[in-house]
XYZ file of C-alpha atoms in Angstrom:
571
model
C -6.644 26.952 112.496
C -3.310 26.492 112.433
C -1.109 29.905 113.602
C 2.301 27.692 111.981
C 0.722 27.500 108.653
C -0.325 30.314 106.589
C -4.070 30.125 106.177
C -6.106 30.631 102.959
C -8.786 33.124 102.088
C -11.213 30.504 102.667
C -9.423 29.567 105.665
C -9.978 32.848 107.422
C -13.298 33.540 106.155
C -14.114 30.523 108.085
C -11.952 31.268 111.225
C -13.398 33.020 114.920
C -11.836 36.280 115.027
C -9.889 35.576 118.093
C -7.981 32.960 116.320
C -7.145 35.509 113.838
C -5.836 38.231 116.112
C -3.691 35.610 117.824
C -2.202 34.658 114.005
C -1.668 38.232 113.220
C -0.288 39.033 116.228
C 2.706 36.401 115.597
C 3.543 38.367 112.104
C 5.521 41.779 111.857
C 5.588 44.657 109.519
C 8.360 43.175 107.493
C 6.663 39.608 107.088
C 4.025 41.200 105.311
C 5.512 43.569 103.215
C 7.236 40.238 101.639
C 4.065 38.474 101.020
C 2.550 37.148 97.775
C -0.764 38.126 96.549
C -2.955 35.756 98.345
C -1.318 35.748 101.488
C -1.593 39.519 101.151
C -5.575 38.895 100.443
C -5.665 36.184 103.330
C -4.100 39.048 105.868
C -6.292 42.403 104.549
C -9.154 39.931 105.007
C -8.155 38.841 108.811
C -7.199 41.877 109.970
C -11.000 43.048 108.916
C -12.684 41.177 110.906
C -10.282 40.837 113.999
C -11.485 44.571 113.483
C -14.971 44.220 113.554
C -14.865 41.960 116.213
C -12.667 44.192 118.057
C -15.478 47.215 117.398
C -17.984 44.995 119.077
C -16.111 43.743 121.897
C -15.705 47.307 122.523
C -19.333 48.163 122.794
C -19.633 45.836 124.750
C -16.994 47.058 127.307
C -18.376 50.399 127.184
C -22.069 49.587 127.346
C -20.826 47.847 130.832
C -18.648 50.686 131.969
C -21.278 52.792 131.255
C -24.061 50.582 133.686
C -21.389 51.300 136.603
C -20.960 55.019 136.086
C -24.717 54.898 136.034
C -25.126 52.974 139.826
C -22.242 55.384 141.060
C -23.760 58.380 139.609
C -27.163 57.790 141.438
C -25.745 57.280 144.860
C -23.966 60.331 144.151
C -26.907 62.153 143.329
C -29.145 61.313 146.265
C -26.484 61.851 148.372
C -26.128 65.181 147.187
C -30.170 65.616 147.498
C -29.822 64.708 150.924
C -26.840 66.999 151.709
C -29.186 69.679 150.267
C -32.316 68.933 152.480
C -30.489 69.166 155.400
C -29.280 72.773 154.617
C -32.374 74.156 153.383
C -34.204 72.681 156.973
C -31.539 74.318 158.837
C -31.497 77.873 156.757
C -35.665 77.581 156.870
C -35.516 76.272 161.183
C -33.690 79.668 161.499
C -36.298 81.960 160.077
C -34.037 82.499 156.776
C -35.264 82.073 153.566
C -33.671 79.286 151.399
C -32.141 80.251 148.179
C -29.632 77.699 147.472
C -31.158 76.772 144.412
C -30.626 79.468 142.888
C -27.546 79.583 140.185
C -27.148 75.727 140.634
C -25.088 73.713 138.245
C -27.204 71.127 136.678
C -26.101 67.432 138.076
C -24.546 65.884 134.259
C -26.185 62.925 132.755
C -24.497 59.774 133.665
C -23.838 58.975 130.003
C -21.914 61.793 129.592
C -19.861 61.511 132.906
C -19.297 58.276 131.911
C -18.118 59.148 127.988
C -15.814 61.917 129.536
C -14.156 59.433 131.614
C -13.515 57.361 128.253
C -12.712 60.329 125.807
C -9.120 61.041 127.396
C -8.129 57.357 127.464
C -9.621 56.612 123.977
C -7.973 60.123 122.592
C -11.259 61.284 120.837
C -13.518 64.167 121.943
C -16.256 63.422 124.664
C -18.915 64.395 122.332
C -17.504 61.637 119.812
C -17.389 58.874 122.538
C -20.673 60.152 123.811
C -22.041 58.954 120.368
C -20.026 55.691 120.276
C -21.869 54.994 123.789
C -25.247 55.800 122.700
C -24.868 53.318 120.218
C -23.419 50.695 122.083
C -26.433 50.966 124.209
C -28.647 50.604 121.206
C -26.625 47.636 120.181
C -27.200 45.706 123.309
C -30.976 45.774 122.228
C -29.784 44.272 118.703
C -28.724 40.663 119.826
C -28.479 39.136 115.957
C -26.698 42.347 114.753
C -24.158 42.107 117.784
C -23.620 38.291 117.327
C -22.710 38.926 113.521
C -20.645 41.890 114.482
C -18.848 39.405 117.317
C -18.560 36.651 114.499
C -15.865 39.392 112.056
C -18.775 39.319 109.570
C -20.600 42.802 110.150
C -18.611 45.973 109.565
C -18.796 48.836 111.969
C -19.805 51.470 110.091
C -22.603 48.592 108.695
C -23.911 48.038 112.585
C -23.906 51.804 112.738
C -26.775 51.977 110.452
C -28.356 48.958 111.497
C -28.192 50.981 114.840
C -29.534 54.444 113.149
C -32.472 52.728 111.898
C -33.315 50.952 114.792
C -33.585 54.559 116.802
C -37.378 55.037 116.255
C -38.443 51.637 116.733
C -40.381 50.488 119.697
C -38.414 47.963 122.177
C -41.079 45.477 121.734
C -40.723 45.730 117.688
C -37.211 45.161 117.750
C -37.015 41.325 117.660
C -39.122 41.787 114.300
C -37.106 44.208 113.084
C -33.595 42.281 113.159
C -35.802 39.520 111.429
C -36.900 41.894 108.367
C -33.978 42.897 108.012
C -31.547 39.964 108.333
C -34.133 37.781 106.064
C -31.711 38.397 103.411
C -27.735 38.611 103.032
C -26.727 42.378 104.154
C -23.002 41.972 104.234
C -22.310 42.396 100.298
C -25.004 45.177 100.557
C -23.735 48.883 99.699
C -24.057 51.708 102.173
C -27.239 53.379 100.399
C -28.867 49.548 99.895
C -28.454 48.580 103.422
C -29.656 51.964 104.564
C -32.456 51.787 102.773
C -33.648 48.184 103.370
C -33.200 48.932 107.133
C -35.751 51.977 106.687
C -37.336 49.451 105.306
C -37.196 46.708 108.169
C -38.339 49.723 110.877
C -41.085 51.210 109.223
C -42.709 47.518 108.785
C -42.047 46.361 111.812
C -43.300 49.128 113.917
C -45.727 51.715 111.790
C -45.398 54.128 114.121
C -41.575 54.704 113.875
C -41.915 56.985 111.409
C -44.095 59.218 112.844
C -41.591 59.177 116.119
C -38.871 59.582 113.440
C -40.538 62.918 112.046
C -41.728 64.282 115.249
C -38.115 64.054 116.569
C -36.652 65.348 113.283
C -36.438 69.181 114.429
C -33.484 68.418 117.322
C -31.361 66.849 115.124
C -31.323 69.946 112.376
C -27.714 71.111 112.745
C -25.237 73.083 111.076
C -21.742 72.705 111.662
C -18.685 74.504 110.715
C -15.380 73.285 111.185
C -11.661 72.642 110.367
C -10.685 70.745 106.916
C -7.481 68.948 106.237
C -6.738 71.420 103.333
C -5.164 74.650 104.062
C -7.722 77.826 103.636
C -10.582 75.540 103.565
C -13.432 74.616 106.066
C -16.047 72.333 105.943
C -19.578 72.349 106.408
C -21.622 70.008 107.348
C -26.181 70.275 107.935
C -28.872 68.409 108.865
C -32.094 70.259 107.081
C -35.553 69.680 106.545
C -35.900 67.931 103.029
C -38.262 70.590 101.357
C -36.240 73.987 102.882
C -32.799 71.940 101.443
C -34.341 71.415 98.166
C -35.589 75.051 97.609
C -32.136 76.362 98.623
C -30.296 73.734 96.592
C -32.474 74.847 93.687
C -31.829 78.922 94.496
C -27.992 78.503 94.733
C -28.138 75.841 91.378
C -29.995 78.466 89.540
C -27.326 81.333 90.566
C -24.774 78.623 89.690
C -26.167 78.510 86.507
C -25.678 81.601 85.692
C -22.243 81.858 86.892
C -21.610 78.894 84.786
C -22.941 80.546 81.484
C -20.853 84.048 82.212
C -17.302 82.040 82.144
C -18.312 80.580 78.917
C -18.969 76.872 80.167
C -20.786 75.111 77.100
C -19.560 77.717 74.880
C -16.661 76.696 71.887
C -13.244 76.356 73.761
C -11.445 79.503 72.437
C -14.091 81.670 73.684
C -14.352 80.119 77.345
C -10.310 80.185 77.198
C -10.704 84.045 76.359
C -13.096 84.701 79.551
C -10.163 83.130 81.702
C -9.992 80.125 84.110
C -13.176 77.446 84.322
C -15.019 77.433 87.317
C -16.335 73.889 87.967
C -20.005 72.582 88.783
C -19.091 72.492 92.237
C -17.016 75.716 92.451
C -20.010 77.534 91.170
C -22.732 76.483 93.520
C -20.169 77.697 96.427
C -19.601 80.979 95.113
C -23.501 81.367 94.797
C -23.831 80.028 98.507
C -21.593 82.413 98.963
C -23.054 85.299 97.263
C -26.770 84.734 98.500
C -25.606 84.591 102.205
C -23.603 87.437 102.569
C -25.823 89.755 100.064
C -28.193 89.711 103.167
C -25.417 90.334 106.031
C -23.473 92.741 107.392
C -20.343 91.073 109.038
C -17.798 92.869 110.595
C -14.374 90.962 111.685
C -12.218 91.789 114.417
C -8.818 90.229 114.568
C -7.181 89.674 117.718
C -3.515 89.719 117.800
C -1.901 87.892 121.041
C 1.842 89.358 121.298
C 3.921 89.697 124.558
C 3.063 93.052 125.483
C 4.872 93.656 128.382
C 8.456 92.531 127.296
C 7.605 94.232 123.932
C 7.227 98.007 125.898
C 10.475 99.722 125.116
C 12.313 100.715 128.657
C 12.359 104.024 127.382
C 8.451 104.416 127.749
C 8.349 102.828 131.336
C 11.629 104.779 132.422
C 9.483 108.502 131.468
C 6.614 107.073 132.917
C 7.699 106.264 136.248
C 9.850 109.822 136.391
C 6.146 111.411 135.578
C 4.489 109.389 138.270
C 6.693 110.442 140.904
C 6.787 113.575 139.859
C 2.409 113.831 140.407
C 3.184 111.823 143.488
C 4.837 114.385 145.043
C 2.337 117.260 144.268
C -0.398 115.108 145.639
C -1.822 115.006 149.409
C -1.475 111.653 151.328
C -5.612 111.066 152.329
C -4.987 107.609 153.068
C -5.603 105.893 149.912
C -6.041 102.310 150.138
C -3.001 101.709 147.631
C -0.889 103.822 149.167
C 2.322 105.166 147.357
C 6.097 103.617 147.405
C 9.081 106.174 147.926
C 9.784 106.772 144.450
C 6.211 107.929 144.070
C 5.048 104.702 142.106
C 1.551 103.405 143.608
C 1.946 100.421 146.009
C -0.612 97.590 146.486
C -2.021 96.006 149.544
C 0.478 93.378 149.729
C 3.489 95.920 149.723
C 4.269 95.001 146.248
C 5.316 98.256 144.132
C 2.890 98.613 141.332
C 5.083 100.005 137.913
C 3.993 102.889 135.979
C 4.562 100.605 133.349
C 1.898 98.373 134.295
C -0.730 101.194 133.685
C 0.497 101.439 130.820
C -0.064 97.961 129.948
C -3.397 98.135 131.269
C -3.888 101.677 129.228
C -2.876 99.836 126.162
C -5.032 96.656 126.692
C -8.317 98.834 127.838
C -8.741 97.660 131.302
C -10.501 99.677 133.315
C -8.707 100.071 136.853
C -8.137 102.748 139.511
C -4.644 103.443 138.428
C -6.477 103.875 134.645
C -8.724 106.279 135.875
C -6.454 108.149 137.603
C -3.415 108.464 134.599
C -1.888 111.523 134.121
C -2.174 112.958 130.591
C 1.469 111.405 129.994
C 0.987 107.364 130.982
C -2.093 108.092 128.390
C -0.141 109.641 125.808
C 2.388 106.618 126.454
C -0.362 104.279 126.128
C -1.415 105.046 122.785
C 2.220 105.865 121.860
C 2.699 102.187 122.850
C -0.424 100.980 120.847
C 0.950 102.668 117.910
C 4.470 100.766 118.542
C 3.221 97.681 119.092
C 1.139 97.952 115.824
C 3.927 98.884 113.681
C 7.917 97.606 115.168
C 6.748 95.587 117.486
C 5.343 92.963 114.908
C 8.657 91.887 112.838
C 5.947 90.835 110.139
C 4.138 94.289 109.653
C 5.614 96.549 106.713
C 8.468 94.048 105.966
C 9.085 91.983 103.058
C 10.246 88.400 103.463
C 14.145 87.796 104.224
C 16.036 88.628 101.282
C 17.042 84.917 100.340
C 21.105 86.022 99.867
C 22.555 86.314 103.009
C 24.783 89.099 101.160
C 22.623 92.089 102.224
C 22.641 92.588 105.911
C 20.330 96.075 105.908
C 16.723 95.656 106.951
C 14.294 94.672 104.669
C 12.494 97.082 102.572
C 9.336 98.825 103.499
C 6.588 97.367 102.202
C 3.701 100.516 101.797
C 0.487 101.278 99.857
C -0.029 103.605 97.205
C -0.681 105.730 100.339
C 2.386 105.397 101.897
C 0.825 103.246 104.602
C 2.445 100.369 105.579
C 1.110 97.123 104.663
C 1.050 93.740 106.587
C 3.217 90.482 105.512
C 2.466 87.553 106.658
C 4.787 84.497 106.336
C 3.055 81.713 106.834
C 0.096 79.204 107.556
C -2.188 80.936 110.862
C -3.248 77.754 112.625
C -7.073 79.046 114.331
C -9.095 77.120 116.630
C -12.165 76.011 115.221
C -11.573 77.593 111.948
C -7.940 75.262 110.850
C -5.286 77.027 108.886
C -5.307 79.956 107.047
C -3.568 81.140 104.167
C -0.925 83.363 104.482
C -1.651 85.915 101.761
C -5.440 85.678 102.855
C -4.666 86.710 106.436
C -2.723 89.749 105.455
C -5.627 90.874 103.091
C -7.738 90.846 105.931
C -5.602 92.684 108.115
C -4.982 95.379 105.366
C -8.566 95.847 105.092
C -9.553 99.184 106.687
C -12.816 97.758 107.618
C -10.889 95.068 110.240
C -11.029 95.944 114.041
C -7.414 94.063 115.722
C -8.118 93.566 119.029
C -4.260 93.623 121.110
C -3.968 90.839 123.578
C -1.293 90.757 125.892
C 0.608 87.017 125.553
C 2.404 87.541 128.772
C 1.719 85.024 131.374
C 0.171 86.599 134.237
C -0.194 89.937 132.785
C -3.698 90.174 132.212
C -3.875 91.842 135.925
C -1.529 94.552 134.674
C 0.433 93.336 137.843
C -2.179 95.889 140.002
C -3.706 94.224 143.268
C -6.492 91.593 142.225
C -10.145 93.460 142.970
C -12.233 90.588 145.430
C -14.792 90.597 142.817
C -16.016 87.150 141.555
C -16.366 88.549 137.304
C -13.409 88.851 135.738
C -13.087 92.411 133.806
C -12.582 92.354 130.406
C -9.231 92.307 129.826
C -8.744 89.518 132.418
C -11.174 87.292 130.270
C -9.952 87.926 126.837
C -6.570 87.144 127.899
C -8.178 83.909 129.379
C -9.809 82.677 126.642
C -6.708 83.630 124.222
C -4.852 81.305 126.450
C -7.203 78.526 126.607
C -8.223 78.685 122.982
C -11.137 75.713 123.859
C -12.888 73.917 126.574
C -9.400 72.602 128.749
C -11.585 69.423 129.899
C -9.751 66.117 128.560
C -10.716 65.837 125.201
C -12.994 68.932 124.545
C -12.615 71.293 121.594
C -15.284 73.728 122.000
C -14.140 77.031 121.542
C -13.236 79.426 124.409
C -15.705 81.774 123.188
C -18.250 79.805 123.921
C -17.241 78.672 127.500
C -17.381 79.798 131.060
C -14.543 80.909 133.157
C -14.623 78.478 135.667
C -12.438 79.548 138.951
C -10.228 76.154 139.522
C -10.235 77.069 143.786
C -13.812 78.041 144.486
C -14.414 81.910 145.143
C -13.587 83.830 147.139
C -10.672 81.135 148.396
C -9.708 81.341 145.259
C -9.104 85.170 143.320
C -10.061 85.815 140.384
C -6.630 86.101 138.071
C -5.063 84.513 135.771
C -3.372 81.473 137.784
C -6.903 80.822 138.664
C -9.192 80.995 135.694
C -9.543 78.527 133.273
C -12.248 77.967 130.118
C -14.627 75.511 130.582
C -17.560 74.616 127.984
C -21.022 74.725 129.706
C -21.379 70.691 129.843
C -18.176 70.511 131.461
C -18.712 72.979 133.892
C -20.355 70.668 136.387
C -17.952 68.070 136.195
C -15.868 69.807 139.028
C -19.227 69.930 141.422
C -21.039 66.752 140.957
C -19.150 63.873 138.714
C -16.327 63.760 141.015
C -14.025 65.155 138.798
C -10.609 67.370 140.311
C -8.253 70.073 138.661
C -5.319 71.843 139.285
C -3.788 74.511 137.503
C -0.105 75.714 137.541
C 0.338 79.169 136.466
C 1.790 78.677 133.424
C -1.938 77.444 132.245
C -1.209 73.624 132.559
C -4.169 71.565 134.379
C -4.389 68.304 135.782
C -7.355 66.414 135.923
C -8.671 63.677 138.347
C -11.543 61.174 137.397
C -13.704 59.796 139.907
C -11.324 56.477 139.497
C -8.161 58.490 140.376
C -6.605 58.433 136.946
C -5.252 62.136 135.812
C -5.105 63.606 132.328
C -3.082 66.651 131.517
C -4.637 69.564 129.208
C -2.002 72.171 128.353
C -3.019 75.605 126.703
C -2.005 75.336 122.849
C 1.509 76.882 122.047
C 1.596 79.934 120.490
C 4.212 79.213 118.640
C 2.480 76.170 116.878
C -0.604 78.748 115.547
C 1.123 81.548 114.968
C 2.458 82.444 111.408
């Protein structure tokens, strides 16, 4: 082909793709957007297949990537086996008993070191380029699928279920497979005809690929709940056994139904215009979902708040607390505590730094349980809930407020915004980015915050005050306080690439214990697949205390992970 003269359709339907990429890579943005309609056909044609050749070239890469993390990974593991031996013969050759074993970290698969390496660079979630590597390892097995896919003429998401249906089937059935199923044109197939004349393909070339099919069915049932790209929505996603999905589709249809018939759907237009707004097919089944689900739970909801506690204390509260904790100091006998107290009676840690009333306060306000806690006079209490209280009410410019006049000519405060009660009433002014759940809607948020039936859960924002500044205990679990305040921080896994949730992740110490304490600066979430990374893939971190971390592969590349800004998720 010639890259000086604009090619036809025909032309690139009959060109390699690397020919291609080189002609589009002479064009620009602007040459295109002045284009007629078949060189504008000609181009939306090449730059399809420069893409799916580009897809399979890819697979490729990674399949081969993926054999060398696999070598490495088994050196690495016998060398650890051997490293192990050798301790538990000389523990045992000294009369102790070995118990090294016990609380291991399971060594991770090589596929998955090796799609964690690729995540960060790629920008996509581990578990996502997990699943692109599983399939480019099932595509190497596929040689006439992966020469089309080469050749520009089979899509991606077309060798993806060429792939899919090729799962089940024995290696020795495959050759007979790609022939089944290639005996006829599949490229002008649609999704659902291609899907099912693969299905097809598998279960006559290998009989028994069904049977593996069914028998493996059970791990891949899932149910996932996640983010959507609209505002106050989610979206859920399930894998379900076809006869327990078709009863439940049938129960929540039925209720649908019924929903349907109540606003007057079917009925003449002035009386469903007189029973208010139409609820559509769809809306209806989700409101029955709905219905039947939480008709049979009990859900409670806690909200936690993250606000900067400490600088939000009012000096007048640490300034009454301190002249009360002298005060007690005084009247109290010197028996050699191990925190001995500072001249102006305030307690004093090992390392000689004074330790604040107002920091038991903080810790009184947050729940922690500590020695200073324990032993608070009746006034740091009374200040604690009296800070609580604050922190509930003026602390939070959006609680009882209305929104900012919008003329700038009044300059009081804005009004009081109360209950029939009297009790004040949250506003909240805007979108409440959540991990894992997406954004929610303002005026939903503040219902559920109004709602006397919703625990909020106060977590100091403060960097480095989840210790309450009081001397770190030399205990490897962190207290309670120290771990929410962790995993509000962290919000998800902080491995390159890794969303899951910091609810459901360990707090991994980034220097070992006890070389490293348990605080803050040390602590960081880590999901449990990425846990082991740090002790047998090679991986490194640091952590500054701000939260940021800096990660090492095995091939000496680093990727940052920074704790999500506040400021971006809050309202």
């Amino acid at each position: 082909m010639d890259i000086d003269r604009f090619p036809s359709v025909t032309q690139v339907r009959q060109s390699p793709p690397g020919e291609l990429a080189v002609w589009l890579s002479t064009m620009s943005a602007d040459a295109v957007s002045g284009l007629g309609v078949d060189a504008a056909e000609a181009v939306v044609l090449a730059t399809q297949r420069v893409s799916s050749w580009a897809a399979a070239m890819q697979a490729v890469a990674v399949d081969r990537f993926a054999d060398h993390v696999l070598d490495a990974q088994e050196h690495h593991a016998a060398d650890l086996m051997s490293a192990r031996d050798a301790q538990r013969a000389e523990v045992e050759a000294a009369g102790g008993v070995w118990r090294g074993d016990r609380g291991a970290i399971a060594l991770p698969e090589p596929e998955q070191v090796a799609a964690s390496m690729l995540a960060p660079e790629l920008r996509i979630s581990p578990r996502t380029m997990r699943t692109r590597l599983n399939r480019a390892r099932w595509l190497m097995e596929l040689p006439t699928t992966l020469g089309l896919a080469l050749a520009g003429d089979l899509e991606p998401w077309r060798v993806d279920a060429v792939v899919a249906a090729a799962a089940d089937v024995d290696a020795k059935h495959l050759v007979e497979f790609e022939a089944r199923l290639f005996a006829g044109d599949v490229a002008a197939l649609p999704k659902p005809r291609l899907v099912e004349r693969a299905r097809s393909a598998a279960a006559r070339a290998d009989a028994e690929s069904v049977a593996r099919g069914q028998a493996r069915a059970p791990r891949r049932w899932c149910l996932r709940v996640g983010a959507s790209q609209v505002p106050g929505v989610m979206r859920w996603t399930a894998d379900l056994p076809d006869e327990v999905s078709r009863r439940m589709f049938a129960a929540i249809d039925a209720l649908a139904q019924e929903y349907l018939a109540a606003d007057g759907v079917g009925a003449p237009s002035m009386k469903a215009a007189a029973r208010g707004v139409r609820r559509t097919v769809e809306q209806a089944q989700v409101d029955a979902l709905a219905d039947l689900v939480l008709g049979n739970a009990t859900v409670q909801t806690i909200v936690e708040l993250v606000v900067p506690v400490a600088s939000a204390v009012p000096p007048s509260f640490v300034d009454r607390v301190a002249e009360r904790a002298a005060a007690e100091a005084a009247m109290r006998p010197q028996c050699g505590d191990e925190h001995p107290l500072a001249g102006d009676g305030r307690p004093q840690g090992g390392d000689g730094r004074v330790q604040g009333a107002d920091a038991v306060v903080i810790d009184l306000v947050l729940g922690s349980v500590t020695r200073h806690t324990l032993d608070a006079g009746a006034l740091e209490r009374a200040h604690g809930r009296s800070v609580g209280a604050w922190l509930e009410t003026e602390a939070n410019p959006f609680l009882s407020h209305r929104p900012p006049p919008p003329s700038p000519a009044d300059p009081g405060p804005p009004p009081r915004v109360t209950d029939l009660t009297g009790a004040p009433v949250w506003f909240v002014p805007g979108l409440v980015q959540t991990p894992g759940v997406g954004a929610l809607l303002p005026d939903r948020v503040a219902a559920l915050l109004n709602d006397p039936d919703t625990g909020v859960r106060i977590i100091d924002g403060t960097p480095g005050s989840a210790d309450g500044g009081l001397p770190q205990r030399r205990t490897y679990r962190p207290h309670a306080a120290l771990a929410a305040k962790v995993r509000a921080r962290d919000g998800h896994c902080r491995f390159p690439g890794c969303s899951v949730q910091a609810r459901r992740c360990h707090l991994d110490h980034v220097v070992a214990f006890p070389a490293g304490q348990t605080e803050e600066a040390n602590l960081q979430a880590l999901c449990p697949a990425h846990h082991g990374f740090k002790h047998h893939a090679g991986w490194g971190v640091t952590m500054t205390p701000e939260g940021v971390c800096t990660w090492t592969t095995p091939s000496g590349r680093t990727h940052i992970t920074r704790p999500p800004d506040l400021c971006d998720t809050a309202a």
